[in-house]
C-alpha cells in the first residue's frame, strides 16, 4: 500500500488509472474520505462530469465512478453543447441527510458562469442535478459585467467552493455553511450564507433564469463582497482557532501564479490579506499549482493539507496534484512547504 504523497506526478487509483478529480475537494464522512472533482479524462471541451474517489488513508484511492454525468445535465450543459463543470464540492447536511453538491457550470467562452446544485442520498451518488442559476444581483459602481450578461442574469458565478463552519448559529439543525465564488466577471469575490438544506443561498428559491435571484435589499447581512476589484479566484477557506482563513490565487487562466491568504473573524469577512503562505517558492507560482481545498488533519494544532492543481491545459486530464503540508503557527501565520515526498502521519512530529 502506498504511504507517500508525491506532488506533481501521476497518482494512480486502484485500477492504475491517473486520478481525475481536478478543482476538487474532500468530504470526510463515516470514517471515509471522498474526493470529488472534475473528470477531465476526455479533455477540456468533452467534460465527462464529476468523479468521486474514496479512501480511508488519503494515499490509496478507489474510483467510485462519475457520480454526476455531464450527459445527465440539462441539454445546454451537455458536453456536445460545450457544457462543462468546474470545481465541484460536496457537503453533508445533517438535517436532511443529503449529500449536497455545488459546482460552477460553464460553456465554452465562460459566459454562462452559473452555480449548479445537485443532491444525493449517498456519498457515491448518483447525484440528481436540481438546477443552475446565479444567486445574487448587485450593481457595482463600475457597472455590470457585460460578457456574462450580469444585468439580466445576476452576478457571474465562477471559481467556487463551499465552507461548513462548526457552529449552528440559528439552531436549525444544520451547521452554518457558505458558498464562496468569483463574481463580477472575476473582479470581486462573493461569500453567501447557505439555507438550512444547503441547496441555495439563505433565501427561498423563487425564480428561474428569466429573473435574477435577489437584490442587495433581500440579502441583508447574508452575503459580502471581498477583495473588491482585486481579481482573485480559486477560493480555499479553512478555520483555525476561531479565525477564518481564505487562500486565493490571481486570475491567469491555467497558468499558476502567486497565492495569497487572508484572515477574518467571521466567515463572511472582512478578510484582510496577509501575504504568500508558500515558503521558498522562488518562482512565485504556489509551487506550480492553484489552490482548490485545504483539508484539516489536526486543526487544533494547526495541521492541514494544502491541495492544489497543476494544470496541463493542452491535456487537462493529465493535470497533476500538489498536496503539501500547511501549518498555522501559534501566532496564526500560515506556511506551506514543498516536500518531494511526505506522509502526513510523520511530517509534524519531525
Ligand atoms: C482558472 C480557474 O481557477 C479554473 O478553475 C479554470 O476556470 C481556468 N481558470 C480556466 O482558464
CSV table of C-alpha atoms and ligand atoms in Angstrom, one decimal:
chain,number,residue,atom,x,y,z
A,1,UNK,CA,0.0,0.0,0.0
A,2,UNK,CA,1.2,3.5,-0.9
A,3,UNK,CA,2.0,5.7,2.2
A,4,UNK,CA,3.6,8.6,0.4
A,5,UNK,CA,2.2,11.8,-1.1
A,6,UNK,CA,4.3,12.9,-4.1
A,7,UNK,CA,3.2,16.1,-5.7
A,8,UNK,CA,3.3,16.8,-9.5
A,9,UNK,CA,3.4,13.1,-10.5
A,10,UNK,CA,0.8,10.8,-11.8
A,11,UNK,CA,-1.4,9.5,-8.9
A,12,UNK,CA,-2.9,6.1,-9.7
A,13,UNK,CA,-6.2,4.8,-8.4
A,14,UNK,CA,-6.9,1.1,-7.6
A,15,UNK,CA,-7.3,0.4,-11.3
A,16,UNK,CA,-3.9,2.0,-12.2
A,17,UNK,CA,-5.6,5.0,-13.8
A,18,UNK,CA,-4.4,8.5,-13.1
A,19,UNK,CA,-6.9,10.1,-10.7
A,20,UNK,CA,-9.1,12.7,-12.5
A,21,UNK,CA,-10.6,14.8,-9.8
A,22,UNK,CA,-9.4,18.3,-10.5
A,23,UNK,CA,-10.6,21.5,-8.9
A,24,UNK,CA,-11.7,19.1,-6.2
A,25,UNK,CA,-12.4,18.9,-2.6
A,26,UNK,CA,-12.8,16.3,0.1
A,27,UNK,CA,-15.7,15.2,2.3
A,28,UNK,CA,-14.9,13.2,5.4
A,29,UNK,CA,-18.0,11.1,6.2
A,30,UNK,CA,-18.3,8.0,8.3
A,31,UNK,CA,-14.5,7.5,8.6
A,32,UNK,CA,-14.1,7.6,4.8
A,33,UNK,CA,-12.6,10.4,2.7
A,34,UNK,CA,-14.5,11.2,-0.5
A,35,UNK,CA,-12.6,13.1,-3.1
A,36,UNK,CA,-14.8,14.8,-5.7
A,37,UNK,CA,-13.5,16.7,-8.7
A,38,UNK,CA,-13.7,17.4,-12.4
A,39,UNK,CA,-13.5,14.3,-14.6
A,40,UNK,CA,-11.2,15.7,-17.2
A,41,UNK,CA,-10.2,12.4,-18.8
A,42,UNK,CA,-11.7,13.3,-22.1
A,43,UNK,CA,-10.3,16.8,-22.2
A,44,UNK,CA,-11.5,20.4,-21.6
A,45,UNK,CA,-14.4,20.5,-24.0
A,46,UNK,CA,-15.5,17.0,-23.6
A,47,UNK,CA,-16.5,17.1,-20.0
A,48,UNK,CA,-17.4,13.7,-18.5
A,49,UNK,CA,-18.9,15.2,-15.3
A,50,UNK,CA,-17.9,14.8,-11.7
A,51,UNK,CA,-15.8,12.0,-10.4
A,52,UNK,CA,-15.6,10.6,-6.9
A,53,UNK,CA,-12.8,8.6,-5.3
A,54,UNK,CA,-12.8,7.1,-1.8
A,55,UNK,CA,-10.0,6.3,0.7
A,56,UNK,CA,-9.5,5.6,4.3
A,57,UNK,CA,-5.9,6.8,4.4
A,58,UNK,CA,-5.7,9.6,1.8
A,59,UNK,CA,-3.0,7.7,-0.1
A,60,UNK,CA,-4.8,4.9,-1.8
A,61,UNK,CA,-7.9,5.8,-3.7
A,62,UNK,CA,-10.8,3.7,-5.2
A,63,UNK,CA,-12.6,5.1,-8.2
A,64,UNK,CA,-16.3,5.3,-7.3
A,65,UNK,CA,-17.2,6.4,-10.8
A,66,UNK,CA,-18.7,9.5,-12.3
A,67,UNK,CA,-21.3,10.5,-9.7
A,68,UNK,CA,-22.8,13.2,-11.8
A,69,UNK,CA,-22.6,12.7,-15.5
A,70,UNK,CA,-22.5,15.6,-17.9
A,71,UNK,CA,-24.9,13.7,-20.2
A,72,UNK,CA,-27.5,13.8,-17.4
A,73,UNK,CA,-27.4,17.5,-17.0
A,74,UNK,CA,-29.7,19.9,-18.8
A,75,UNK,CA,-29.3,20.0,-22.7
A,76,UNK,CA,-27.4,23.2,-22.8
A,77,UNK,CA,-24.8,21.9,-20.2
A,78,UNK,CA,-24.1,18.7,-22.0
A,79,UNK,CA,-20.7,18.1,-23.4
A,80,UNK,CA,-22.0,18.1,-27.0
A,81,UNK,CA,-23.2,21.7,-26.4
A,82,UNK,CA,-19.8,22.7,-24.9
A,83,UNK,CA,-21.1,22.3,-21.4
A,84,UNK,CA,-18.5,21.9,-18.6
A,85,UNK,CA,-18.4,21.7,-14.8
A,86,UNK,CA,-15.6,23.1,-12.7
A,87,UNK,CA,-14.6,23.0,-9.0
A,88,UNK,CA,-17.4,20.8,-7.6
A,89,UNK,CA,-17.6,20.5,-3.8
A,90,UNK,CA,-19.8,18.2,-1.7
A,91,UNK,CA,-21.0,18.7,1.8
A,92,UNK,CA,-23.3,16.7,4.1
A,93,UNK,CA,-26.4,18.1,5.5
A,94,UNK,CA,-27.3,16.7,9.0
A,95,UNK,CA,-30.8,17.9,8.9
A,96,UNK,CA,-31.9,16.5,5.5
A,97,UNK,CA,-29.3,13.6,5.5
A,98,UNK,CA,-28.5,14.6,1.9
A,99,UNK,CA,-25.1,15.0,0.2
A,100,UNK,CA,-25.2,18.4,-1.5
A,101,UNK,CA,-23.0,19.3,-4.4
A,102,UNK,CA,-22.4,22.7,-5.7
A,103,UNK,CA,-20.4,23.4,-8.9
A,104,UNK,CA,-19.5,26.1,-11.4
A,105,UNK,CA,-21.4,25.2,-14.6
A,106,UNK,CA,-20.0,26.7,-17.8
A,107,UNK,CA,-19.9,26.7,-21.6
A,108,UNK,CA,-17.1,27.4,-24.0
A,109,UNK,CA,-16.3,31.1,-23.7
A,110,UNK,CA,-17.0,31.4,-19.9
A,111,UNK,CA,-20.2,33.5,-20.2
A,112,UNK,CA,-22.7,31.1,-18.7
A,113,UNK,CA,-20.9,31.4,-15.3
A,114,UNK,CA,-23.6,30.0,-13.1
A,115,UNK,CA,-24.0,27.8,-9.9
A,116,UNK,CA,-25.2,24.2,-10.3
A,117,UNK,CA,-26.7,22.3,-7.4
A,118,UNK,CA,-27.2,18.5,-7.1
A,119,UNK,CA,-28.1,16.2,-4.3
A,120,UNK,CA,-27.8,12.5,-3.4
A,121,UNK,CA,-28.7,10.1,-0.6
A,122,UNK,CA,-25.3,8.5,-0.8
A,123,UNK,CA,-21.8,10.0,-0.9
A,124,UNK,CA,-21.0,7.9,-4.0
A,125,UNK,CA,-24.1,9.1,-5.9
A,126,UNK,CA,-25.8,9.1,-8.2
A,127,UNK,CA,-26.3,12.8,-7.8
A,128,UNK,CA,-29.5,14.4,-9.1
A,129,UNK,CA,-29.0,17.7,-10.8
A,130,UNK,CA,-31.5,20.2,-9.4
A,131,UNK,CA,-31.0,23.5,-11.3
A,132,UNK,CA,-28.5,26.1,-12.2
A,133,UNK,CA,-28.7,29.8,-11.6
A,134,UNK,CA,-26.9,32.9,-10.3
A,135,UNK,CA,-27.5,33.7,-6.6
A,136,UNK,CA,-27.1,37.5,-6.4
A,137,UNK,CA,-27.8,40.7,-8.3
A,138,UNK,CA,-25.8,43.7,-7.3
A,139,UNK,CA,-24.6,46.6,-9.4
A,140,UNK,CA,-21.1,47.6,-8.5
A,141,UNK,CA,-20.2,51.2,-9.1
A,142,UNK,CA,-18.0,50.2,-12.1
A,143,UNK,CA,-21.2,48.6,-13.6
A,144,UNK,CA,-22.3,45.1,-14.6
A,145,UNK,CA,-20.0,42.7,-16.4
A,146,UNK,CA,-21.3,42.6,-20.0
A,147,UNK,CA,-19.6,39.4,-21.1
A,148,UNK,CA,-21.6,37.3,-18.6
A,149,UNK,CA,-24.8,39.3,-19.1
A,150,UNK,CA,-24.9,40.2,-15.4
A,151,UNK,CA,-27.5,42.9,-15.6
A,152,UNK,CA,-30.1,40.4,-16.9
A,153,UNK,CA,-29.0,37.2,-15.2
A,154,UNK,CA,-27.4,38.3,-11.9
A,155,UNK,CA,-23.7,38.5,-11.0
A,156,UNK,CA,-21.5,35.9,-12.6
A,157,UNK,CA,-20.5,32.7,-10.7
A,158,UNK,CA,-17.1,31.1,-11.5
A,159,UNK,CA,-14.4,29.6,-9.3
A,160,UNK,CA,-16.2,28.4,-6.2
A,161,UNK,CA,-16.1,26.4,-3.0
A,162,UNK,CA,-18.2,25.6,0.0
A,163,UNK,CA,-17.3,26.0,3.6
A,164,UNK,CA,-19.1,24.4,6.6
A,165,UNK,CA,-18.5,26.0,9.9
A,166,UNK,CA,-18.5,24.0,13.2
A,167,UNK,CA,-21.4,26.0,14.6
A,168,UNK,CA,-25.2,26.0,14.1
A,169,UNK,CA,-25.8,29.7,15.0
A,170,UNK,CA,-29.6,29.7,14.5
A,171,UNK,CA,-30.2,26.2,15.9
A,172,UNK,CA,-31.9,25.0,12.7
A,173,UNK,CA,-30.3,21.5,12.8
A,174,UNK,CA,-27.6,22.1,10.2
A,175,UNK,CA,-24.2,23.7,10.6
A,176,UNK,CA,-23.7,27.1,9.1
A,177,UNK,CA,-22.4,26.8,5.6
A,178,UNK,CA,-21.3,29.3,2.9
A,179,UNK,CA,-20.6,29.4,-0.8
A,180,UNK,CA,-17.6,31.5,-1.9
A,181,UNK,CA,-17.2,32.4,-5.6
A,182,UNK,CA,-15.5,34.8,-8.0
A,183,UNK,CA,-18.1,37.2,-9.3
A,184,UNK,CA,-18.5,40.5,-11.3
A,185,UNK,CA,-16.5,38.9,-14.2
A,186,UNK,CA,-13.9,37.7,-11.7
A,187,UNK,CA,-13.2,41.2,-10.4
A,188,UNK,CA,-14.7,40.6,-6.9
A,189,UNK,CA,-15.3,37.6,-4.7
A,190,UNK,CA,-18.7,36.9,-3.1
A,191,UNK,CA,-19.5,34.9,0.0
A,192,UNK,CA,-23.1,34.0,0.7
A,193,UNK,CA,-24.7,32.0,3.6
A,194,UNK,CA,-26.5,28.8,2.5
A,195,UNK,CA,-30.0,27.9,3.6
A,196,UNK,CA,-30.5,25.1,6.2
A,197,UNK,CA,-30.8,22.5,3.4
A,198,UNK,CA,-27.6,23.8,1.7
A,199,UNK,CA,-29.5,23.8,-1.6
A,200,UNK,CA,-29.4,27.5,-2.2
A,201,UNK,CA,-28.4,30.7,-0.5
A,202,UNK,CA,-30.3,31.6,2.6
A,203,UNK,CA,-33.4,32.8,0.9
A,204,UNK,CA,-36.2,30.8,-0.8
A,205,UNK,CA,-35.6,29.9,-4.4
A,206,UNK,CA,-38.3,31.8,-6.1
A,207,UNK,CA,-37.4,32.4,-9.7
A,208,UNK,CA,-36.0,30.9,-12.8
A,209,UNK,CA,-33.3,32.2,-15.1
A,210,UNK,CA,-35.5,34.9,-16.5
A,211,UNK,CA,-35.2,37.0,-13.4
A,212,UNK,CA,-32.1,37.3,-11.2
A,213,UNK,CA,-32.5,35.9,-7.8
A,214,UNK,CA,-32.0,38.5,-5.1
A,215,UNK,CA,-31.0,42.1,-4.9
A,216,UNK,CA,-28.9,43.6,-2.2
A,217,UNK,CA,-32.0,44.6,-0.2
A,218,UNK,CA,-33.1,41.0,0.2
A,219,UNK,CA,-29.7,39.8,1.2
A,220,UNK,CA,-29.1,41.9,4.2
A,221,UNK,CA,-26.2,40.5,6.2
A,222,UNK,CA,-26.2,37.1,4.5
A,223,UNK,CA,-23.5,37.9,1.9
A,224,UNK,CA,-20.5,40.0,1.4
A,225,UNK,CA,-18.1,41.3,-1.3
A,226,UNK,CA,-14.5,40.6,-0.6
A,227,UNK,CA,-11.2,41.5,-2.4
A,228,UNK,CA,-13.1,44.2,-4.3
A,229,UNK,CA,-11.7,44.7,-7.8
A,230,UNK,CA,-8.6,42.6,-6.8
A,231,UNK,CA,-9.4,39.8,-9.3
A,232,UNK,CA,-8.9,36.8,-7.1
A,233,UNK,CA,-10.1,33.2,-7.8
A,234,UNK,CA,-9.6,29.6,-6.5
A,235,UNK,CA,-11.1,30.4,-3.1
A,236,UNK,CA,-9.9,27.9,-0.5
A,237,UNK,CA,-11.1,28.5,3.1
A,238,UNK,CA,-10.3,26.9,6.4
A,239,UNK,CA,-10.7,27.6,10.1
A,240,UNK,CA,-8.1,27.8,12.9
A,241,UNK,CA,-8.8,28.8,16.5
A,242,UNK,CA,-12.0,30.8,15.7
A,243,UNK,CA,-10.3,32.7,12.9
A,244,UNK,CA,-11.3,32.2,9.2
A,245,UNK,CA,-8.6,31.8,6.7
A,246,UNK,CA,-9.0,32.2,2.9
A,247,UNK,CA,-6.4,31.3,0.3
A,248,UNK,CA,-6.9,32.6,-3.2
A,249,UNK,CA,-5.0,32.8,-6.5
A,250,UNK,CA,-4.7,35.6,-9.0
A,251,UNK,CA,-6.5,35.2,-12.4
A,252,UNK,CA,-4.1,33.9,-15.0
A,253,UNK,CA,-6.1,31.2,-16.8
A,254,UNK,CA,-4.5,27.8,-16.4
A,255,UNK,CA,-1.1,29.3,-15.6
A,256,UNK,CA,0.0,29.2,-11.9
A,257,UNK,CA,0.6,32.4,-10.0
A,258,UNK,CA,1.3,33.7,-6.5
A,259,UNK,CA,-1.1,32.6,-3.8
A,260,UNK,CA,-2.2,34.9,-1.0
A,261,UNK,CA,-4.1,34.2,2.2
A,262,UNK,CA,-6.3,36.4,4.1
A,263,UNK,CA,-7.8,36.3,7.6
A,264,UNK,CA,-11.2,37.3,9.1
A,265,UNK,CA,-13.1,36.8,12.4
A,266,UNK,CA,-16.3,35.9,10.6
A,267,UNK,CA,-16.9,33.6,7.6
A,268,UNK,CA,-18.4,36.5,5.6
A,269,UNK,CA,-15.3,38.6,6.3
A,270,UNK,CA,-14.0,41.3,6.3
A,271,UNK,CA,-10.9,39.4,5.0
A,272,UNK,CA,-7.6,41.1,5.4
A,273,UNK,CA,-4.8,39.9,3.1
A,274,UNK,CA,-1.7,38.8,4.9
A,275,UNK,CA,0.5,37.5,2.0
A,276,UNK,CA,2.0,34.5,0.3
A,277,UNK,CA,2.0,31.4,2.5
A,278,UNK,CA,4.5,29.4,0.4
A,279,UNK,CA,8.0,29.0,1.8
A,280,UNK,CA,10.9,29.4,-0.6
A,281,UNK,CA,8.5,29.4,-3.6
A,282,UNK,CA,11.2,31.2,-5.6
A,283,UNK,CA,9.1,31.1,-8.9
A,284,UNK,CA,6.1,32.7,-7.0
A,285,UNK,CA,3.8,30.2,-8.6
A,286,UNK,CA,2.4,28.4,-5.5
A,287,UNK,CA,4.8,25.6,-6.3
A,288,UNK,CA,3.3,25.4,-9.8
A,289,UNK,CA,-0.2,24.9,-8.6
A,290,UNK,CA,-3.5,26.6,-8.0
A,291,UNK,CA,-5.4,26.1,-4.7
A,292,UNK,CA,-8.6,24.1,-4.6
A,293,UNK,CA,-9.0,22.8,-1.0
A,294,UNK,CA,-7.5,22.8,2.5
A,295,UNK,CA,-8.1,19.6,4.4
A,296,UNK,CA,-7.9,19.7,8.2
A,297,UNK,CA,-5.7,16.9,9.7
A,298,UNK,CA,-5.3,18.2,13.3
A,299,UNK,CA,-6.7,21.7,13.1
A,300,UNK,CA,-6.3,22.4,16.9
A,301,UNK,CA,-2.5,22.1,16.3
A,302,UNK,CA,-2.6,24.0,13.0
A,303,UNK,CA,-2.0,20.9,10.8
A,304,UNK,CA,-3.7,20.8,7.4
A,305,UNK,CA,-3.1,19.5,3.8
A,306,UNK,CA,-3.0,22.1,1.1
A,307,UNK,CA,-4.5,20.7,-2.1
A,308,UNK,CA,-3.8,22.4,-5.5
A,309,UNK,CA,-4.0,21.5,-9.2
A,310,UNK,CA,-1.0,21.6,-11.5
A,311,UNK,CA,-2.9,22.2,-14.7
A,312,UNK,CA,-1.9,20.8,-18.1
A,313,UNK,CA,-4.1,23.0,-20.3
A,314,UNK,CA,-3.4,21.0,-23.5
A,315,UNK,CA,-4.3,17.8,-21.9
A,316,UNK,CA,-6.4,18.7,-18.9
A,317,UNK,CA,-6.9,15.1,-17.8
A,318,UNK,CA,-3.2,14.8,-17.2
A,319,UNK,CA,-3.1,17.7,-14.8
A,320,UNK,CA,-1.5,16.5,-11.6
A,321,UNK,CA,-2.0,17.4,-7.9
A,322,UNK,CA,0.1,19.3,-5.5
A,323,UNK,CA,-0.6,18.3,-1.9
A,324,UNK,CA,1.6,19.8,0.7
A,325,UNK,CA,1.7,20.3,4.5
A,326,UNK,CA,0.1,23.6,5.5
A,327,UNK,CA,0.9,24.7,9.0
A,328,UNK,CA,-0.6,27.5,11.1
A,329,UNK,CA,1.8,28.5,13.9
A,330,UNK,CA,0.8,29.8,17.3
A,331,UNK,CA,0.7,33.4,16.1
A,332,UNK,CA,-1.7,32.5,13.3
A,333,UNK,CA,0.8,32.7,10.5
A,334,UNK,CA,0.4,30.2,7.6
A,335,UNK,CA,3.2,28.2,6.0
A,336,UNK,CA,3.1,25.8,3.0
A,337,UNK,CA,6.3,23.9,2.5
A,338,UNK,CA,7.4,21.9,-0.6
A,339,UNK,CA,8.1,18.2,0.0
A,340,UNK,CA,9.1,15.9,-2.8
A,341,UNK,CA,7.6,13.0,-0.9
A,342,UNK,CA,5.9,13.1,2.5
A,343,UNK,CA,3.4,11.4,4.8
A,344,UNK,CA,1.0,13.4,7.0
A,345,UNK,CA,1.5,11.0,9.9
A,346,UNK,CA,5.2,11.8,10.1
A,347,UNK,CA,5.5,15.4,8.9
A,348,UNK,CA,4.6,17.3,12.0
A,349,UNK,CA,6.3,15.0,14.5
A,350,UNK,CA,9.8,15.6,13.0
B,1,LIG,C1,-8.6,29.2,-13.6
B,1,LIG,C2,-9.7,28.6,-12.8
B,1,LIG,O1,-9.3,28.5,-11.5
B,1,LIG,C3,-10.0,27.2,-13.3
B,1,LIG,O2,-11.0,26.6,-12.5
B,1,LIG,C4,-10.5,27.4,-14.7
B,1,LIG,O3,-11.7,28.1,-14.7
B,1,LIG,C5,-9.4,28.1,-15.5
B,1,LIG,N1,-9.1,29.4,-14.9
B,1,LIG,C6,-9.9,28.4,-17.0
B,1,LIG,O4,-9.0,29.2,-17.6
